[in-house]
PDB file of C-alpha atoms and ligand atoms in Angstrom:
ATOM      1  CA  MET A   1      -2.490  22.056  15.965  1.00 93.00           C
ATOM      2  CA  PRO A   2      -5.141  20.610  13.710  1.00 95.00           C
ATOM      3  CA  GLU A   3      -6.230  22.732  10.695  1.00 96.00           C
ATOM      4  CA  PRO A   4      -9.959  23.006  10.295  1.00 97.00           C
ATOM      5  CA  GLY A   5     -11.135  21.859   7.065  1.00 97.00           C
ATOM      6  CA  PRO A   6     -14.315  22.723   5.222  1.00 96.00           C
ATOM      7  CA  GLU A   7     -17.194  23.326   7.484  1.00 96.00           C
ATOM      8  CA  GLU A   8     -15.091  22.461  10.471  1.00 96.00           C
ATOM      9  CA  ALA A   9     -14.564  24.266  13.741  1.00 97.00           C
ATOM     10  CA  LEU A  10     -11.291  24.295  15.765  1.00 98.00           C
ATOM     11  CA  VAL A  11     -12.230  23.871  19.355  1.00 97.00           C
ATOM     12  CA  HIS A  12      -9.798  24.618  22.308  1.00 98.00           C
ATOM     13  CA  ILE A  13     -11.065  21.903  24.828  1.00 97.00           C
ATOM     14  CA  SER A  14     -11.680  22.953  28.345  1.00 97.00           C
ATOM     15  CA  ALA A  15     -12.792  19.725  29.726  1.00 98.00           C
ATOM     16  CA  ALA A  16     -13.178  16.118  28.498  1.00 97.00           C
ATOM     17  CA  GLY A  17     -15.004  13.330  30.020  1.00 95.00           C
ATOM     18  CA  VAL A  18     -13.675   9.776  30.418  1.00 94.00           C
ATOM     19  CA  CYS A  19     -16.352   7.219  28.971  1.00 91.00           C
ATOM     20  CA  HIS A  20     -16.426   3.375  29.713  1.00 87.00           C
ATOM     21  CA  SER A  21     -16.014   3.178  26.107  1.00 88.00           C
ATOM     22  CA  ASP A  22     -12.561   4.527  26.286  1.00 91.00           C
ATOM     23  CA  LEU A  23     -11.634   1.851  28.534  1.00 90.00           C
ATOM     24  CA  HIS A  24     -13.103  -0.883  26.455  1.00 88.00           C
ATOM     25  CA  LEU A  25     -11.083   0.525  23.491  1.00 89.00           C
ATOM     26  CA  VAL A  26      -7.976   0.578  25.493  1.00 90.00           C
ATOM     27  CA  ARG A  27      -8.339  -2.798  26.627  1.00 89.00           C
ATOM     28  CA  GLY A  28      -9.145  -4.149  23.474  1.00 88.00           C
ATOM     29  CA  ASP A  29     -12.623  -5.574  24.686  1.00 87.00           C
ATOM     30  CA  TRP A  30     -14.563  -5.369  21.338  1.00 86.00           C
ATOM     31  CA  ALA A  31     -13.735  -7.932  18.763  1.00 85.00           C
ATOM     32  CA  GLY A  32     -12.960  -6.287  15.447  1.00 84.00           C
ATOM     33  CA  VAL A  33     -12.169  -2.837  16.971  1.00 83.00           C
ATOM     34  CA  GLY A  34      -8.363  -2.074  17.048  1.00 78.00           C
ATOM     35  CA  ARG A  35      -6.469  -0.502  19.840  1.00 80.00           C
ATOM     36  CA  THR A  36      -4.886   2.083  17.726  1.00 80.00           C
ATOM     37  CA  LEU A  37      -7.860   4.596  17.507  1.00 81.00           C
ATOM     38  CA  PRO A  38      -7.197   8.018  19.423  1.00 86.00           C
ATOM     39  CA  ILE A  39      -9.558   7.997  22.507  1.00 91.00           C
ATOM     40  CA  GLY A  40     -11.742  10.534  24.286  1.00 93.00           C
ATOM     41  CA  HIS A  41     -15.102  11.437  22.638  1.00 93.00           C
ATOM     42  CA  GLU A  42     -16.863  14.028  24.933  1.00 94.00           C
ATOM     43  CA  ALA A  43     -15.782  17.344  25.595  1.00 96.00           C
ATOM     44  CA  ILE A  44     -16.660  20.992  25.997  1.00 97.00           C
ATOM     45  CA  GLY A  45     -14.500  23.800  24.636  1.00 98.00           C
ATOM     46  CA  VAL A  46     -14.256  27.095  22.934  1.00 98.00           C
ATOM     47  CA  VAL A  47     -14.444  27.705  19.088  1.00 98.00           C
ATOM     48  CA  THR A  48     -11.114  29.354  18.125  1.00 98.00           C
ATOM     49  CA  ALA A  49     -11.014  29.058  14.309  1.00 98.00           C
ATOM     50  CA  LEU A  50     -13.435  28.160  11.525  1.00 98.00           C
ATOM     51  CA  GLY A  51     -12.818  26.459   8.077  1.00 98.00           C
ATOM     52  CA  PRO A  52     -14.613  27.469   5.026  1.00 98.00           C
ATOM     53  CA  GLY A  53     -18.467  27.594   5.432  1.00 97.00           C
ATOM     54  CA  ALA A  54     -18.327  26.667   9.239  1.00 97.00           C
ATOM     55  CA  ASP A  55     -19.761  30.016  10.199  1.00 97.00           C
ATOM     56  CA  ARG A  56     -23.262  28.663   8.937  1.00 96.00           C
ATOM     57  CA  TRP A  57     -23.183  26.752  12.185  1.00 95.00           C
ATOM     58  CA  VAL A  58     -20.873  28.507  14.956  1.00 97.00           C
ATOM     59  CA  GLN A  59     -18.876  31.580  15.533  1.00 98.00           C
ATOM     60  CA  VAL A  60     -15.288  32.124  16.985  1.00 98.00           C
ATOM     61  CA  GLY A  61     -15.749  32.429  20.669  1.00 98.00           C
ATOM     62  CA  ASP A  62     -18.803  30.300  21.013  1.00 98.00           C
ATOM     63  CA  ARG A  63     -18.478  27.768  23.802  1.00 98.00           C
ATOM     64  CA  VAL A  64     -19.922  24.399  22.602  1.00 97.00           C
ATOM     65  CA  ILE A  65     -20.279  20.759  23.552  1.00 97.00           C
ATOM     66  CA  LEU A  66     -18.853  18.030  21.164  1.00 93.00           C
ATOM     67  CA  GLY A  67     -21.614  15.622  21.176  1.00 78.00           C
ATOM     68  CA  LEU A  68     -21.647  12.195  19.522  1.00 77.00           C
ATOM     69  CA  GLY A  69     -24.915  13.611  18.224  1.00 65.00           C
ATOM     70  CA  GLY A  70     -25.669  11.830  14.889  1.00 56.00           C
ATOM     71  CA  THR A  71     -23.247   9.028  15.548  1.00 59.00           C
ATOM     72  CA  GLY A  72     -21.403  11.135  14.781  1.00 65.00           C
ATOM     73  CA  GLY A  73     -21.037  14.481  15.376  1.00 80.00           C
ATOM     74  CA  GLY A  74     -17.888  13.794  13.274  1.00 88.00           C
ATOM     75  CA  TYR A  75     -19.954  13.867   9.963  1.00 91.00           C
ATOM     76  CA  TRP A  76     -23.245  12.363   8.773  1.00 91.00           C
ATOM     77  CA  CYS A  77     -24.538  12.932   5.208  1.00 92.00           C
ATOM     78  CA  GLY A  78     -28.126  13.890   6.020  1.00 91.00           C
ATOM     79  CA  THR A  79     -29.630  12.597   2.960  1.00 95.00           C
ATOM     80  CA  CYS A  80     -29.671   8.868   3.115  1.00 96.00           C
ATOM     81  CA  GLU A  81     -32.431   6.698   4.373  1.00 97.00           C
ATOM     82  CA  TYR A  82     -30.969   6.520   7.861  1.00 93.00           C
ATOM     83  CA  CYS A  83     -30.242  10.243   8.216  1.00 91.00           C
ATOM     84  CA  LEU A  84     -33.666  11.128   6.927  1.00 93.00           C
ATOM     85  CA  SER A  85     -35.520   8.556   9.284  1.00 91.00           C
ATOM     86  CA  GLY A  86     -33.649  10.069  12.303  1.00 86.00           C
ATOM     87  CA  ARG A  87     -30.992   7.227  12.552  1.00 88.00           C
ATOM     88  CA  PRO A  88     -27.795   8.957  11.525  1.00 89.00           C
ATOM     89  CA  ARG A  89     -25.760   6.423  13.478  1.00 87.00           C
ATOM     90  CA  HIS A  90     -26.203   3.962  10.463  1.00 90.00           C
ATOM     91  CA  CYS A  91     -25.410   6.339   7.866  1.00 92.00           C
ATOM     92  CA  SER A  92     -22.503   4.925   5.666  1.00 92.00           C
ATOM     93  CA  GLN A  93     -20.880   8.172   5.712  1.00 92.00           C
ATOM     94  CA  SER A  94     -20.940   8.835   9.455  1.00 89.00           C
ATOM     95  CA  LYS A  95     -17.798   9.567  11.180  1.00 87.00           C
ATOM     96  CA  GLY A  96     -17.510   9.505  14.935  1.00 85.00           C
ATOM     97  CA  ILE A  97     -15.651  11.944  17.114  1.00 90.00           C
ATOM     98  CA  GLN A  98     -12.314  10.314  18.559  1.00 89.00           C
ATOM     99  CA  GLY A  99      -9.382  11.973  20.141  1.00 92.00           C
ATOM    100  CA  THR A 100     -10.789  14.585  22.569  1.00 94.00           C
ATOM    101  CA  PHE A 101      -8.041  13.958  25.111  1.00 95.00           C
ATOM    102  CA  ALA A 102      -6.126  17.004  23.367  1.00 95.00           C
ATOM    103  CA  GLU A 103      -5.825  20.616  23.705  1.00 97.00           C
ATOM    104  CA  TYR A 104      -7.243  21.282  20.352  1.00 97.00           C
ATOM    105  CA  PHE A 105      -9.700  19.238  18.315  1.00 96.00           C
ATOM    106  CA  SER A 106     -11.199  19.935  14.840  1.00 96.00           C
ATOM    107  CA  VAL A 107     -14.782  18.889  14.166  1.00 95.00           C
ATOM    108  CA  TRP A 108     -17.490  19.215  11.824  1.00 95.00           C
ATOM    109  CA  ALA A 109     -19.299  22.257  13.084  1.00 95.00           C
ATOM    110  CA  ALA A 110     -22.821  20.988  12.387  1.00 93.00           C
ATOM    111  CA  GLY A 111     -22.484  18.527  15.032  1.00 92.00           C
ATOM    112  CA  LEU A 112     -21.743  21.195  17.711  1.00 95.00           C
ATOM    113  CA  VAL A 113     -24.227  22.637  20.146  1.00 95.00           C
ATOM    114  CA  VAL A 114     -23.560  25.925  21.794  1.00 96.00           C
ATOM    115  CA  LEU A 115     -23.857  26.113  25.580  1.00 97.00           C
ATOM    116  CA  PRO A 116     -25.509  28.805  27.892  1.00 96.00           C
ATOM    117  CA  ASP A 117     -23.077  29.868  30.585  1.00 95.00           C
ATOM    118  CA  SER A 118     -25.211  28.156  33.326  1.00 96.00           C
ATOM    119  CA  ILE A 119     -23.809  24.712  32.048  1.00 97.00           C
ATOM    120  CA  ALA A 120     -20.241  24.287  33.579  1.00 96.00           C
ATOM    121  CA  ASP A 121     -17.325  22.688  31.973  1.00 96.00           C
ATOM    122  CA  SER A 122     -17.644  19.873  34.522  1.00 95.00           C
ATOM    123  CA  GLU A 123     -20.847  18.813  32.560  1.00 97.00           C
ATOM    124  CA  ALA A 124     -18.490  17.539  29.547  1.00 96.00           C
ATOM    125  CA  SER A 125     -19.938  14.002  29.989  1.00 95.00           C
ATOM    126  CA  LEU A 126     -23.175  14.915  28.827  1.00 96.00           C
ATOM    127  CA  ALA A 127     -21.511  14.840  25.271  1.00 95.00           C
ATOM    128  CA  CYS A 128     -21.709  11.001  25.228  1.00 94.00           C
ATOM    129  CA  GLY A 129     -22.856   9.682  28.787  1.00 94.00           C
ATOM    130  CA  GLY A 130     -25.706  12.148  28.965  1.00 96.00           C
ATOM    131  CA  LEU A 131     -26.712  12.021  25.355  1.00 96.00           C
ATOM    132  CA  THR A 132     -26.552   8.160  25.291  1.00 95.00           C
ATOM    133  CA  ALA A 133     -28.990   8.131  28.260  1.00 97.00           C
ATOM    134  CA  PHE A 134     -31.267  10.837  26.574  1.00 97.00           C
ATOM    135  CA  GLY A 135     -31.343   8.921  23.287  1.00 95.00           C
ATOM    136  CA  ALA A 136     -32.311   5.711  25.245  1.00 97.00           C
ATOM    137  CA  VAL A 137     -35.168   7.490  27.233  1.00 98.00           C
ATOM    138  CA  ARG A 138     -36.495   9.140  24.142  1.00 96.00           C
ATOM    139  CA  LYS A 139     -37.051   5.725  22.498  1.00 96.00           C
ATOM    140  CA  LEU A 140     -39.515   4.767  25.208  1.00 98.00           C
ATOM    141  CA  LEU A 141     -41.827   7.461  23.670  1.00 97.00           C
ATOM    142  CA  ASP A 142     -40.998   6.149  20.247  1.00 95.00           C
ATOM    143  CA  HIS A 143     -42.235   2.785  21.359  1.00 97.00           C
ATOM    144  CA  HIS A 144     -45.428   4.208  22.796  1.00 97.00           C
ATOM    145  CA  ILE A 145     -44.307   3.709  26.545  1.00 98.00           C
ATOM    146  CA  GLU A 146     -46.149   6.757  28.011  1.00 97.00           C
ATOM    147  CA  PRO A 147     -44.798   8.772  30.927  1.00 98.00           C
ATOM    148  CA  GLY A 148     -46.217   7.537  34.383  1.00 98.00           C
ATOM    149  CA  ARG A 149     -45.408   4.034  33.399  1.00 98.00           C
ATOM    150  CA  PRO A 150     -42.983   2.112  35.428  1.00 98.00           C
ATOM    151  CA  ILE A 151     -39.573   1.500  33.873  1.00 98.00           C
ATOM    152  CA  ALA A 152     -36.282  -0.088  35.061  1.00 98.00           C
ATOM    153  CA  VAL A 153     -32.890   1.701  34.839  1.00 98.00           C
ATOM    154  CA  ILE A 154     -30.261  -1.182  35.270  1.00 98.00           C
ATOM    155  CA  GLY A 155     -26.811   0.100  36.187  1.00 96.00           C
ATOM    156  CA  ALA A 156     -28.639   3.184  37.680  1.00 96.00           C
ATOM    157  CA  ALA A 157     -25.816   4.532  39.608  1.00 93.00           C
ATOM    158  CA  GLY A 158     -23.229   4.337  36.741  1.00 90.00           C
ATOM    159  CA  GLY A 159     -21.878   6.849  34.400  1.00 89.00           C
ATOM    160  CA  LEU A 160     -24.794   6.456  32.023  1.00 93.00           C
ATOM    161  CA  GLY A 161     -27.480   5.246  34.322  1.00 96.00           C
ATOM    162  CA  HIS A 162     -27.511   8.214  36.638  1.00 96.00           C
ATOM    163  CA  TYR A 163     -28.253  10.479  33.599  1.00 97.00           C
ATOM    164  CA  ALA A 164     -31.053   7.958  32.679  1.00 98.00           C
ATOM    165  CA  VAL A 165     -32.713   8.008  36.157  1.00 98.00           C
ATOM    166  CA  GLN A 166     -32.710  11.971  35.904  1.00 98.00           C
ATOM    167  CA  ILE A 167     -33.881  12.146  32.380  1.00 98.00           C
ATOM    168  CA  ALA A 168     -36.567   9.416  32.617  1.00 98.00           C
ATOM    169  CA  THR A 169     -37.893  11.167  35.901  1.00 98.00           C
ATOM    170  CA  ALA A 170     -37.925  14.484  34.070  1.00 98.00           C
ATOM    171  CA  PHE A 171     -40.047  12.779  31.342  1.00 98.00           C
ATOM    172  CA  GLY A 172     -42.403  11.741  34.059  1.00 98.00           C
ATOM    173  CA  TYR A 173     -41.672   7.926  34.307  1.00 98.00           C
ATOM    174  CA  GLU A 174     -41.925   5.968  37.496  1.00 98.00           C
ATOM    175  CA  VAL A 175     -38.338   5.021  37.675  1.00 98.00           C
ATOM    176  CA  VAL A 176     -37.126   1.913  39.348  1.00 98.00           C
ATOM    177  CA  GLY A 177     -33.323   2.182  39.527  1.00 98.00           C
ATOM    178  CA  VAL A 178     -31.481  -1.156  39.929  1.00 98.00           C
ATOM    179  CA  ASP A 179     -27.650  -1.299  41.110  1.00 96.00           C
ATOM    180  CA  ILE A 180     -25.566  -2.941  43.759  1.00 95.00           C
ATOM    181  CA  GLY A 181     -24.726  -1.848  47.276  1.00 94.00           C
ATOM    182  CA  VAL A 182     -26.360   0.373  49.882  1.00 95.00           C
ATOM    183  CA  ASP A 183     -24.222   3.704  48.914  1.00 93.00           C
ATOM    184  CA  ARG A 184     -25.080   3.278  45.197  1.00 94.00           C
ATOM    185  CA  LEU A 185     -28.783   2.596  45.867  1.00 97.00           C
ATOM    186  CA  GLU A 186     -28.801   5.723  48.069  1.00 97.00           C
ATOM    187  CA  PHE A 187     -27.340   7.800  45.368  1.00 96.00           C
ATOM    188  CA  VAL A 188     -30.041   6.339  42.832  1.00 97.00           C
ATOM    189  CA  LYS A 189     -32.698   7.455  45.223  1.00 97.00           C
ATOM    190  CA  SER A 190     -31.080  11.104  45.508  1.00 97.00           C
ATOM    191  CA  LEU A 191     -31.265  11.292  41.863  1.00 97.00           C
ATOM    192  CA  GLY A 192     -35.048  11.268  41.821  1.00 97.00           C
ATOM    193  CA  ALA A 193     -35.717   7.599  41.340  1.00 98.00           C
ATOM    194  CA  ALA A 194     -39.298   6.454  42.610  1.00 98.00           C
ATOM    195  CA  ARG A 195     -37.568   3.323  43.868  1.00 97.00           C
ATOM    196  CA  SER A 196     -34.134   1.880  44.238  1.00 98.00           C
ATOM    197  CA  VAL A 197     -33.631  -1.714  44.546  1.00 98.00           C
ATOM    198  CA  GLY A 198     -30.568  -4.197  44.727  1.00 98.00           C
ATOM    199  CA  VAL A 199     -30.020  -6.650  41.834  1.00 97.00           C
ATOM    200  CA  GLU A 200     -30.760  -9.567  44.250  1.00 97.00           C
ATOM    201  CA  GLU A 201     -34.088  -8.547  45.109  1.00 97.00           C
ATOM    202  CA  ALA A 202     -35.000  -6.713  41.931  1.00 98.00           C
ATOM    203  CA  VAL A 203     -37.031  -9.411  40.219  1.00 98.00           C
ATOM    204  CA  GLU A 204     -39.132 -10.073  43.387  1.00 98.00           C
ATOM    205  CA  VAL A 205     -39.830  -6.331  44.126  1.00 98.00           C
ATOM    206  CA  VAL A 206     -40.578  -5.418  40.645  1.00 98.00           C
ATOM    207  CA  GLN A 207     -42.901  -8.356  40.045  1.00 97.00           C
ATOM    208  CA  ARG A 208     -44.695  -7.725  43.242  1.00 97.00           C
ATOM    209  CA  GLU A 209     -45.029  -4.036  43.163  1.00 97.00           C
ATOM    210  CA  TYR A 210     -45.858  -3.519  39.347  1.00 97.00           C
ATOM    211  CA  GLY A 211     -46.294  -6.910  37.855  1.00 97.00           C
ATOM    212  CA  GLY A 212     -43.236  -6.292  35.715  1.00 98.00           C
ATOM    213  CA  VAL A 213     -41.887  -2.959  34.275  1.00 98.00           C
ATOM    214  CA  ALA A 214     -43.173  -1.630  30.882  1.00 98.00           C
ATOM    215  CA  ALA A 215     -39.402  -1.194  29.777  1.00 98.00           C
ATOM    216  CA  SER A 216     -35.991  -2.032  30.752  1.00 98.00           C
ATOM    217  CA  LEU A 217     -33.063   0.308  30.054  1.00 98.00           C
ATOM    218  CA  VAL A 218     -29.823  -1.957  30.586  1.00 98.00           C
ATOM    219  CA  PHE A 219     -26.943   0.181  30.851  1.00 95.00           C
ATOM    220  CA  SER A 220     -24.836  -2.631  32.632  1.00 92.00           C
ATOM    221  CA  ALA A 221     -21.548  -3.540  30.775  1.00 84.00           C
ATOM    222  CA  LYS A 222     -22.154  -7.048  32.119  1.00 90.00           C
ATOM    223  CA  LEU A 223     -24.129  -9.705  30.498  1.00 94.00           C
ATOM    224  CA  ALA A 224     -26.029 -10.621  33.802  1.00 95.00           C
ATOM    225  CA  GLY A 225     -27.477  -6.963  33.545  1.00 96.00           C
ATOM    226  CA  PHE A 226     -28.989  -7.912  30.177  1.00 96.00           C
ATOM    227  CA  ARG A 227     -30.646 -10.972  31.661  1.00 96.00           C
ATOM    228  CA  LEU A 228     -31.898  -9.173  34.682  1.00 97.00           C
ATOM    229  CA  GLY A 229     -33.445  -6.538  32.232  1.00 97.00           C
ATOM    230  CA  LEU A 230     -35.321  -9.348  30.568  1.00 97.00           C
ATOM    231  CA  ASP A 231     -36.579 -10.746  33.830  1.00 97.00           C
ATOM    232  CA  LEU A 232     -37.858  -7.488  34.967  1.00 98.00           C
ATOM    233  CA  LEU A 233     -39.939  -7.026  31.942  1.00 98.00           C
ATOM    234  CA  ARG A 234     -43.719  -7.571  31.910  1.00 97.00           C
ATOM    235  CA  LYS A 235     -45.449  -9.188  28.845  1.00 97.00           C
ATOM    236  CA  GLY A 236     -45.098  -7.306  25.696  1.00 97.00           C
ATOM    237  CA  GLY A 237     -42.636  -4.907  27.317  1.00 98.00           C
ATOM    238  CA  LEU A 238     -39.684  -2.936  25.655  1.00 98.00           C
ATOM    239  CA  PHE A 239     -36.132  -4.118  26.159  1.00 98.00           C
ATOM    240  CA  VAL A 240     -33.587  -1.231  25.489  1.00 98.00           C
ATOM    241  CA  ALA A 241     -29.894  -2.447  25.400  1.00 97.00           C
ATOM    242  CA  VAL A 242     -27.345   0.279  25.750  1.00 95.00           C
ATOM    243  CA  GLY A 243     -24.518  -1.266  27.653  1.00 90.00           C
ATOM    244  CA  LEU A 244     -21.787  -3.085  25.398  1.00 87.00           C
ATOM    245  CA  PRO A 245     -20.145  -5.927  27.447  1.00 88.00           C
ATOM    246  CA  ALA A 246     -16.804  -7.159  26.210  1.00 86.00           C
ATOM    247  CA  THR A 247     -16.935  -9.806  23.455  1.00 90.00           C
ATOM    248  CA  SER A 248     -15.452 -12.269  25.886  1.00 92.00           C
ATOM    249  CA  GLU A 249     -18.710 -12.190  27.877  1.00 91.00           C
ATOM    250  CA  GLY A 250     -20.354 -14.192  25.267  1.00 93.00           C
ATOM    251  CA  ASN A 251     -23.903 -14.114  24.045  1.00 94.00           C
ATOM    252  CA  PHE A 252     -27.158 -12.742  25.281  1.00 91.00           C
ATOM    253  CA  GLN A 253     -29.699 -15.562  25.030  1.00 91.00           C
ATOM    254  CA  ILE A 254     -33.431 -15.934  25.210  1.00 93.00           C
ATOM    255  CA  ASN A 255     -35.170 -19.418  24.802  1.00 94.00           C
ATOM    256  CA  PRO A 256     -37.787 -19.235  22.065  1.00 96.00           C
ATOM    257  CA  PHE A 257     -40.561 -20.460  24.295  1.00 96.00           C
ATOM    258  CA  GLU A 258     -39.764 -17.549  26.574  1.00 94.00           C
ATOM    259  CA  PHE A 259     -39.834 -15.274  23.592  1.00 96.00           C
ATOM    260  CA  PHE A 260     -43.205 -16.498  22.668  1.00 97.00           C
ATOM    261  CA  VAL A 261     -44.615 -16.112  26.035  1.00 96.00           C
ATOM    262  CA  LYS A 262     -43.042 -12.816  27.010  1.00 96.00           C
ATOM    263  CA  ASP A 263     -43.254 -11.269  23.472  1.00 97.00           C
ATOM    264  CA  PRO A 264     -40.795  -8.550  24.280  1.00 98.00           C
ATOM    265  CA  THR A 265     -39.762  -5.737  21.867  1.00 98.00           C
ATOM    266  CA  MET A 266     -35.910  -5.620  21.673  1.00 97.00           C
ATOM    267  CA  ILE A 267     -33.908  -2.904  20.518  1.00 97.00           C
ATOM    268  CA  TYR A 268     -30.495  -1.363  20.898  1.00 96.00           C
ATOM    269  CA  SER A 269     -29.847   2.485  21.583  1.00 95.00           C
ATOM    270  CA  ALA A 270     -26.495   4.032  21.036  1.00 90.00           C
ATOM    271  CA  VAL A 271     -25.709   7.814  21.452  1.00 88.00           C
ATOM    272  CA  GLY A 272     -28.392   9.998  20.078  1.00 91.00           C
ATOM    273  CA  THR A 273     -28.854  12.872  17.596  1.00 90.00           C
ATOM    274  CA  VAL A 274     -27.843  16.510  17.581  1.00 90.00           C
ATOM    275  CA  GLN A 275     -31.441  17.469  18.132  1.00 92.00           C
ATOM    276  CA  ASP A 276     -31.156  15.139  21.289  1.00 93.00           C
ATOM    277  CA  MET A 277     -28.204  16.978  22.349  1.00 94.00           C
ATOM    278  CA  ARG A 278     -30.023  20.273  21.913  1.00 94.00           C
ATOM    279  CA  ASP A 279     -33.025  18.967  24.128  1.00 96.00           C
ATOM    280  CA  LEU A 280     -30.567  17.592  26.723  1.00 96.00           C
ATOM    281  CA  VAL A 281     -28.865  20.874  26.893  1.00 97.00           C
ATOM    282  CA  ALA A 282     -32.168  22.514  27.596  1.00 97.00           C
ATOM    283  CA  LEU A 283     -32.882  19.886  30.292  1.00 97.00           C
ATOM    284  CA  ALA A 284     -29.490  20.596  31.780  1.00 97.00           C
ATOM    285  CA  ALA A 285     -30.046  24.454  31.748  1.00 97.00           C
ATOM    286  CA  ALA A 286     -33.400  23.858  33.476  1.00 97.00           C
ATOM    287  CA  GLY A 287     -31.657  22.132  36.196  1.00 96.00           C
ATOM    288  CA  LYS A 288     -33.216  18.827  35.628  1.00 96.00           C
ATOM    289  CA  VAL A 289     -30.089  16.996  34.817  1.00 97.00           C
ATOM    290  CA  ARG A 290     -26.673  17.135  36.350  1.00 96.00           C
ATOM    291  CA  SER A 291     -23.453  15.128  35.688  1.00 96.00           C
ATOM    292  CA  HIS A 292     -22.219  13.557  38.909  1.00 95.00           C
ATOM    293  CA  VAL A 293     -18.490  14.056  38.607  1.00 95.00           C
ATOM    294  CA  SER A 294     -16.590  12.060  41.278  1.00 91.00           C
ATOM    295  CA  ARG A 295     -13.168  12.436  39.913  1.00 94.00           C
ATOM    296  CA  THR A 296     -11.282  15.157  38.040  1.00 96.00           C
ATOM    297  CA  GLY A 297      -7.668  15.199  36.969  1.00 97.00           C
ATOM    298  CA  ALA A 298      -4.997  16.204  34.494  1.00 97.00           C
ATOM    299  CA  LEU A 299      -4.523  14.332  31.177  1.00 97.00           C
ATOM    300  CA  SER A 300      -1.497  12.754  32.698  1.00 97.00           C
ATOM    301  CA  ASP A 301      -3.805  11.016  35.095  1.00 97.00           C
ATOM    302  CA  LEU A 302      -5.714   9.061  32.523  1.00 96.00           C
ATOM    303  CA  GLY A 303      -4.225   5.938  32.921  1.00 95.00           C
ATOM    304  CA  THR A 304      -4.855   5.834  36.661  1.00 96.00           C
ATOM    305  CA  ILE A 305      -8.350   6.905  35.961  1.00 96.00           C
ATOM    306  CA  LEU A 306      -9.173   4.203  33.596  1.00 95.00           C
ATOM    307  CA  ASP A 307      -7.899   1.612  35.977  1.00 95.00           C
ATOM    308  CA  GLU A 308     -10.213   3.244  38.715  1.00 93.00           C
ATOM    309  CA  LEU A 309     -13.024   3.028  36.237  1.00 89.00           C
ATOM    310  CA  GLU A 310     -12.364  -0.633  35.570  1.00 88.00           C
ATOM    311  CA  VAL A 311     -13.086  -1.457  39.217  1.00 88.00           C
ATOM    312  CA  SER A 312     -16.006   0.894  39.508  1.00 81.00           C
ATOM    313  CA  ALA A 313     -14.190   3.000  42.018  1.00 81.00           C
ATOM    314  CA  TYR A 314     -16.659   5.779  41.987  1.00 80.00           C
ATOM    315  CA  LEU A 315     -20.291   6.845  41.264  1.00 83.00           C
ATOM    316  CA  GLY A 316     -20.849   8.872  38.096  1.00 83.00           C
ATOM    317  CA  ARG A 317     -18.218  10.330  35.749  1.00 91.00           C
ATOM    318  CA  ALA A 318     -14.694  11.210  35.567  1.00 94.00           C
ATOM    319  CA  VAL A 319     -13.509  14.498  33.892  1.00 97.00           C
ATOM    320  CA  ILE A 320     -10.135  15.585  32.620  1.00 97.00           C
ATOM    321  CA  THR A 321     -10.091  19.311  33.435  1.00 96.00           C
ATOM    322  CA  ASP A 322      -6.437  20.135  32.388  1.00 96.00           C
ATOM    323  CA  LEU A 323      -5.676  18.967  29.021  1.00 95.00           C
ATOM    324  CA  SER A 324      -2.257  20.969  28.931  1.00 94.00           C
ATOM    325  CA  HIS A 325      -0.202  18.130  30.858  1.00 91.00           C
TER     326      HIS A 325
HETATM  327 ZN1   ZN B   1     -26.635   9.604   5.744  1.00 51.68          ZN
HETATM  328 ZN1   ZN B   2     -18.859   7.325  25.278  1.00 51.68          ZN
END
């Protein structure tokens, strides 16, 4: 049983989402990241105790979502150049949330967002999957890609992509969802995408219909998805990388002449801020975003679930709904 420290809340976890990042961590896919970290970083639970000063943020009995908001959520300083410019992920004092595959988790209370009753425990994956998608879509506005413009979501049926399709549609973008296979493409259409298209015909369709998209959001954890994102882009478009392929996949390359001709703006987007999480919770409460949960299980099923995730056995997300065994 963790003891909540200063400004921390102890949360009894009701449901914890399984993220592709957990799989990457378990498999040791990312160079320089050890395999000894505790895993699990998306959860919904109830506050059961408060450390000194935490009552500024939450109260005992509050039902909360543990977002990665502000890298983070584990802590960020709030006063450095990155925090003050809305990029707390780069704060040198930021601490992530790791270890929510547990019955209790103690967490910096400022990173918590209180949930309305209308949002079910099965929405736990909003904490990272939903927030990461929201943060990426919001960057379209930061880069002056106006609602109404065509944008591509690559990996649109996946754990992150299925959120991005709903969120970008709610923002008013013309969403072209790109994925593989009839079932997945039908699913993407059901999420509200203006168009869903397979990877093989994506370039031809997008160039013919739109002359290229104004932005590509790449959620694929494969390097091929990055290449496709660039190929779909019109001149001067915005490339938003979100997926994080295994280091062994090698480098994403762009020829300097292609860079000159296409002149893309290329950025990376990871997680979001606590304000993004508040906005996302409001969208979910309004019924505009829902987690597609294809698999639930107990904590003891986690190994099997990670194996299933590795072979993309299902659409959307998996959620641990029983943390007690
Ligand atoms: Zn900071
Ligand atoms: Zn995650």
